[in-house]
CSV table of C-alpha atoms and ligand atoms in Angstrom, one decimal:
chain,number,residue,atom,x,y,z
A,1,MET,CA,105.4,118.7,109.8
A,2,LYS,CA,103.1,120.6,112.1
A,3,ILE,CA,99.8,118.8,112.5
A,4,GLY,CA,96.9,120.6,113.7
A,5,VAL,CA,93.8,118.8,115.1
A,6,LEU,CA,90.6,120.7,115.3
A,7,ALA,CA,89.9,120.5,119.2
A,8,LEU,CA,86.4,121.6,119.7
A,9,GLN,CA,84.5,118.2,120.3
A,10,GLY,CA,85.3,114.4,119.6
A,11,ASP,CA,88.1,112.3,120.0
A,12,PHE,CA,90.8,114.9,119.1
A,13,ARG,CA,93.2,113.4,121.7
A,14,GLU,CA,93.6,110.1,120.1
A,15,HIS,CA,94.4,112.0,116.7
A,16,LEU,CA,97.1,114.1,118.5
A,17,LEU,CA,98.5,110.9,119.7
A,18,ALA,CA,98.3,109.3,116.3
A,19,ALA,CA,100.1,112.3,114.7
A,20,LYS,CA,102.8,112.3,117.5
A,21,GLN,CA,103.5,108.5,117.1
A,22,SER,CA,103.9,109.1,113.5
A,23,GLY,CA,106.8,111.3,114.4
A,24,HIS,CA,105.2,114.9,113.7
A,25,ALA,CA,104.5,117.7,116.1
A,26,ALA,CA,100.7,117.8,116.8
A,27,LEU,CA,98.9,120.9,118.0
A,28,THR,CA,95.5,121.5,119.1
A,29,VAL,CA,93.3,124.0,117.0
A,30,ARG,CA,90.6,126.1,118.6
A,31,ARG,CA,91.5,129.5,117.3
A,32,ILE,CA,92.5,131.2,114.0
A,33,ASP,CA,96.0,132.0,115.1
A,34,GLU,CA,96.4,128.3,116.0
A,35,LEU,CA,95.1,127.1,112.5
A,36,ALA,CA,97.7,129.5,111.1
A,37,GLU,CA,100.6,127.9,112.6
A,38,VAL,CA,99.9,124.5,111.1
A,39,ASP,CA,100.7,122.6,107.8
A,40,ALA,CA,97.8,120.2,107.9
A,41,LEU,CA,94.4,119.8,109.7
A,42,ILE,CA,92.7,116.7,111.3
A,43,ILE,CA,89.0,117.0,112.0
A,44,PRO,CA,88.2,114.2,114.6
A,45,GLY,CA,85.3,112.1,115.0
A,46,GLY,CA,82.3,113.5,117.4
A,47,GLU,CA,79.2,115.2,116.2
A,48,SER,CA,79.4,116.7,113.1
A,49,THR,CA,76.5,119.3,114.0
A,50,THR,CA,78.6,120.3,117.2
A,51,ILE,CA,81.5,120.8,115.7
A,52,ALA,CA,80.2,123.1,113.0
A,53,GLN,CA,78.6,125.0,115.5
A,54,LEU,CA,81.3,125.5,117.4
A,55,ALA,CA,83.7,126.4,114.7
A,56,ARG,CA,81.1,129.1,114.0
A,57,THR,CA,81.4,130.3,117.6
A,58,PHE,CA,85.1,130.4,117.6
A,59,GLY,CA,85.1,132.2,114.6
A,60,LEU,CA,87.0,129.3,112.6
A,61,PHE,CA,84.2,128.3,110.3
A,62,GLU,CA,84.9,130.4,107.3
A,63,GLU,CA,88.9,130.5,108.1
A,64,ILE,CA,88.9,126.4,107.7
A,65,LYS,CA,86.9,126.8,104.4
A,66,LYS,CA,89.3,129.3,103.3
A,67,HIS,CA,92.4,126.9,104.1
A,68,ILE,CA,90.6,124.1,102.3
A,69,SER,CA,90.3,126.1,99.3
A,70,ALA,CA,93.9,127.1,99.4
A,71,GLY,CA,94.8,123.7,99.3
A,72,MET,CA,95.6,122.8,103.0
A,73,PRO,CA,95.9,119.2,103.5
A,74,VAL,CA,93.0,117.9,105.7
A,75,TYR,CA,91.9,114.6,107.1
A,76,GLY,CA,88.5,114.0,108.6
A,77,SER,CA,87.4,110.8,110.3
A,78,CYS,CA,83.6,109.9,110.9
A,79,ALA,CA,82.2,113.5,111.8
A,80,GLY,CA,85.2,114.9,110.0
A,81,MET,CA,84.2,113.0,106.9
A,82,ILE,CA,80.7,114.5,107.1
A,83,LEU,CA,82.1,118.0,107.4
A,84,LEU,CA,84.4,117.7,104.4
A,85,ALA,CA,81.4,116.7,102.0
A,86,ASP,CA,80.1,119.1,99.8
A,87,ARG,CA,76.5,117.4,100.3
A,88,ILE,CA,74.8,115.7,103.1
A,89,VAL,CA,71.6,113.1,103.2
A,90,ASP,CA,69.8,112.7,106.7
A,91,GLY,CA,71.9,115.7,108.0
A,92,ALA,CA,70.1,117.8,110.8
A,93,VAL,CA,68.0,120.9,109.5
A,94,GLY,CA,70.3,123.6,108.3
A,95,GLN,CA,73.5,121.6,108.9
A,96,GLU,CA,76.5,122.9,107.4
A,97,THR,CA,79.7,121.5,106.4
A,98,PHE,CA,83.1,123.1,105.3
A,99,GLY,CA,82.9,120.9,102.1
A,100,GLY,CA,85.9,120.5,99.7
A,101,ILE,CA,85.2,116.8,98.8
A,102,ASP,CA,82.6,116.7,95.8
A,103,MET,CA,80.6,113.9,97.2
A,104,THR,CA,77.3,113.1,99.0
A,105,VAL,CA,77.6,111.4,102.3
A,106,ARG,CA,74.4,109.7,104.2
A,107,ARG,CA,74.7,110.7,107.9
A,108,ASN,CA,74.4,107.9,110.4
A,109,ALA,CA,73.9,105.6,107.5
A,110,PHE,CA,75.1,102.4,109.4
A,111,GLY,CA,73.3,103.7,112.6
A,112,ARG,CA,70.4,102.4,111.3
A,113,GLN,CA,71.5,98.6,111.2
A,114,VAL,CA,73.5,98.7,114.2
A,115,ASP,CA,75.1,101.8,116.1
A,116,SER,CA,78.7,100.5,116.0
A,117,PHE,CA,80.6,97.5,114.4
A,118,GLU,CA,84.0,96.5,113.0
A,119,SER,CA,84.8,95.4,109.8
A,120,ASP,CA,88.0,93.9,107.9
A,121,LEU,CA,88.5,96.1,104.8
A,122,ASN,CA,91.0,96.9,102.2
A,123,PHE,CA,92.4,100.8,102.4
A,124,ALA,CA,94.5,101.8,99.6
A,125,GLY,CA,96.1,98.1,99.3
A,126,SER,CA,96.5,97.4,103.0
A,127,GLN,CA,94.1,95.0,104.9
A,128,MET,CA,93.0,96.3,108.2
A,129,ARG,CA,90.3,96.1,111.0
A,130,ALA,CA,88.0,99.3,111.1
A,131,VAL,CA,85.9,100.5,113.8
A,132,PHE,CA,82.7,102.2,112.8
A,133,ILE,CA,80.5,104.3,115.5
A,134,ARG,CA,77.3,105.9,114.1
A,135,ALA,CA,79.3,106.3,110.8
A,136,PRO,CA,78.4,108.0,107.8
A,137,TRP,CA,78.7,106.0,104.3
A,138,VAL,CA,79.4,107.7,100.9
A,139,GLU,CA,76.2,107.8,98.7
A,140,GLU,CA,77.8,109.2,95.4
A,141,VAL,CA,81.2,110.5,94.3
A,142,SER,CA,82.3,112.7,91.4
A,143,ASN,CA,85.2,111.7,89.0
A,144,SER,CA,87.6,113.6,90.7
A,145,VAL,CA,87.1,111.6,93.9
A,146,GLN,CA,89.2,108.7,94.5
A,147,VAL,CA,87.9,105.8,96.5
A,148,LEU,CA,90.4,104.2,98.9
A,149,ALA,CA,88.0,101.4,100.6
A,150,GLU,CA,84.5,100.4,100.5
A,151,VAL,CA,82.0,98.1,102.6
A,152,LEU,CA,79.2,96.0,101.4
A,153,ALA,CA,76.4,97.6,103.5
A,154,SER,CA,72.9,96.4,104.4
A,155,ASP,CA,71.2,97.7,101.3
A,156,GLY,CA,73.2,95.1,99.4
A,157,LYS,CA,75.5,97.8,97.7
A,158,ARG,CA,79.1,98.7,98.1
A,159,HIS,CA,79.6,102.2,99.5
A,160,PRO,CA,83.0,103.8,99.9
A,161,VAL,CA,84.2,104.5,103.4
A,162,ALA,CA,87.7,106.2,102.6
A,163,VAL,CA,88.1,108.6,99.8
A,164,ARG,CA,90.6,111.2,98.6
A,165,GLN,CA,90.5,114.3,96.6
A,166,GLY,CA,93.6,116.0,96.2
A,167,SER,CA,94.7,117.2,99.4
A,168,LEU,CA,91.5,116.0,101.2
A,169,LEU,CA,91.3,112.5,102.8
A,170,ALA,CA,88.2,111.3,104.8
A,171,THR,CA,87.3,107.8,106.4
A,172,SER,CA,83.7,106.9,107.8
A,173,PHE,CA,85.9,104.7,110.4
A,174,HIS,CA,88.3,105.8,113.1
A,175,PRO,CA,91.6,104.5,112.7
A,176,GLU,CA,92.7,106.8,115.7
A,177,LEU,CA,90.6,104.3,117.9
A,178,THR,CA,92.9,101.2,117.0
A,179,GLY,CA,96.1,102.1,117.3
A,180,ASP,CA,96.8,101.4,113.7
A,181,LEU,CA,98.7,104.2,112.3
A,182,ARG,CA,98.6,103.5,108.5
A,183,VAL,CA,95.8,105.7,107.5
A,184,HIS,CA,97.4,108.4,109.2
A,185,ARG,CA,100.6,107.6,107.8
A,186,TYR,CA,98.8,107.4,104.5
A,187,PHE,CA,97.8,111.1,104.9
A,188,PHE,CA,101.0,112.4,106.1
A,189,ASP,CA,103.1,110.5,103.5
A,190,GLN,CA,100.9,110.4,100.6
A,191,VAL,CA,98.6,113.3,100.8
A,192,CYS,CA,100.4,116.1,102.8
A,193,VAL,CA,103.9,115.5,101.0
A,194,GLY,CA,103.5,117.1,97.8
A,195,ALA,CA,100.5,119.4,99.1
A,196,ILE,CA,102.6,121.5,101.5
A,197,LYS,CA,104.6,124.1,99.9
B,1,LIG,N1,77.0,110.4,113.8
B,1,LIG,C1,77.9,111.5,114.0
B,1,LIG,C2,77.4,112.9,113.1
B,1,LIG,O1,76.8,112.8,112.4
B,1,LIG,C3,79.4,110.9,113.6
B,1,LIG,C4,79.8,109.9,114.5
B,1,LIG,C5,81.3,109.8,114.6
B,1,LIG,O2,82.1,110.7,114.5
B,1,LIG,N2,81.4,108.6,115.4
B,1,LIG,O3,78.5,113.8,113.4
């Protein structure tokens, strides 16, 4: 497959590497014609407000929304998760998202306790170590959203940190930073396969 990585800001290089190490062609996406070339898109971690603003500046914002509505497989990590959420709590004033996943995420949710931390969790049946950096958590999901991983947070509740809705996948954590390819492989092998005609 040809995997596009939105390369406006954030840790897109690590996602390019993970796609290549999983045996796929990986291309940076900064323009509409580059988006049209790829089978699937990864939205990296970084700063969700900056990525959204740059997507507007580069004329990509509405185009990415259209591709999401048309069923393009998209995986977002951390800031990418925020950008795939239909609703945000504690967002910046007027903060926009591409949306697509029927959920509410709380931006910088873990940031109030500690800026970054690691945690062992179970992702879709696999035990893994996950890295969280000023990460969002999921506040609420609709019935159409599948929860793939959760963590027990400081508010005493278990919050989803990995979710899937159809061809969209999102994680609060950054598998691209640990060299563990299992989340990327899940995206390529479980989410993209079937979604790509
Ligand atoms: N806190 C960042 C945001 O709101 C996300 C952090 C990250 O991607 N590591 O976009």
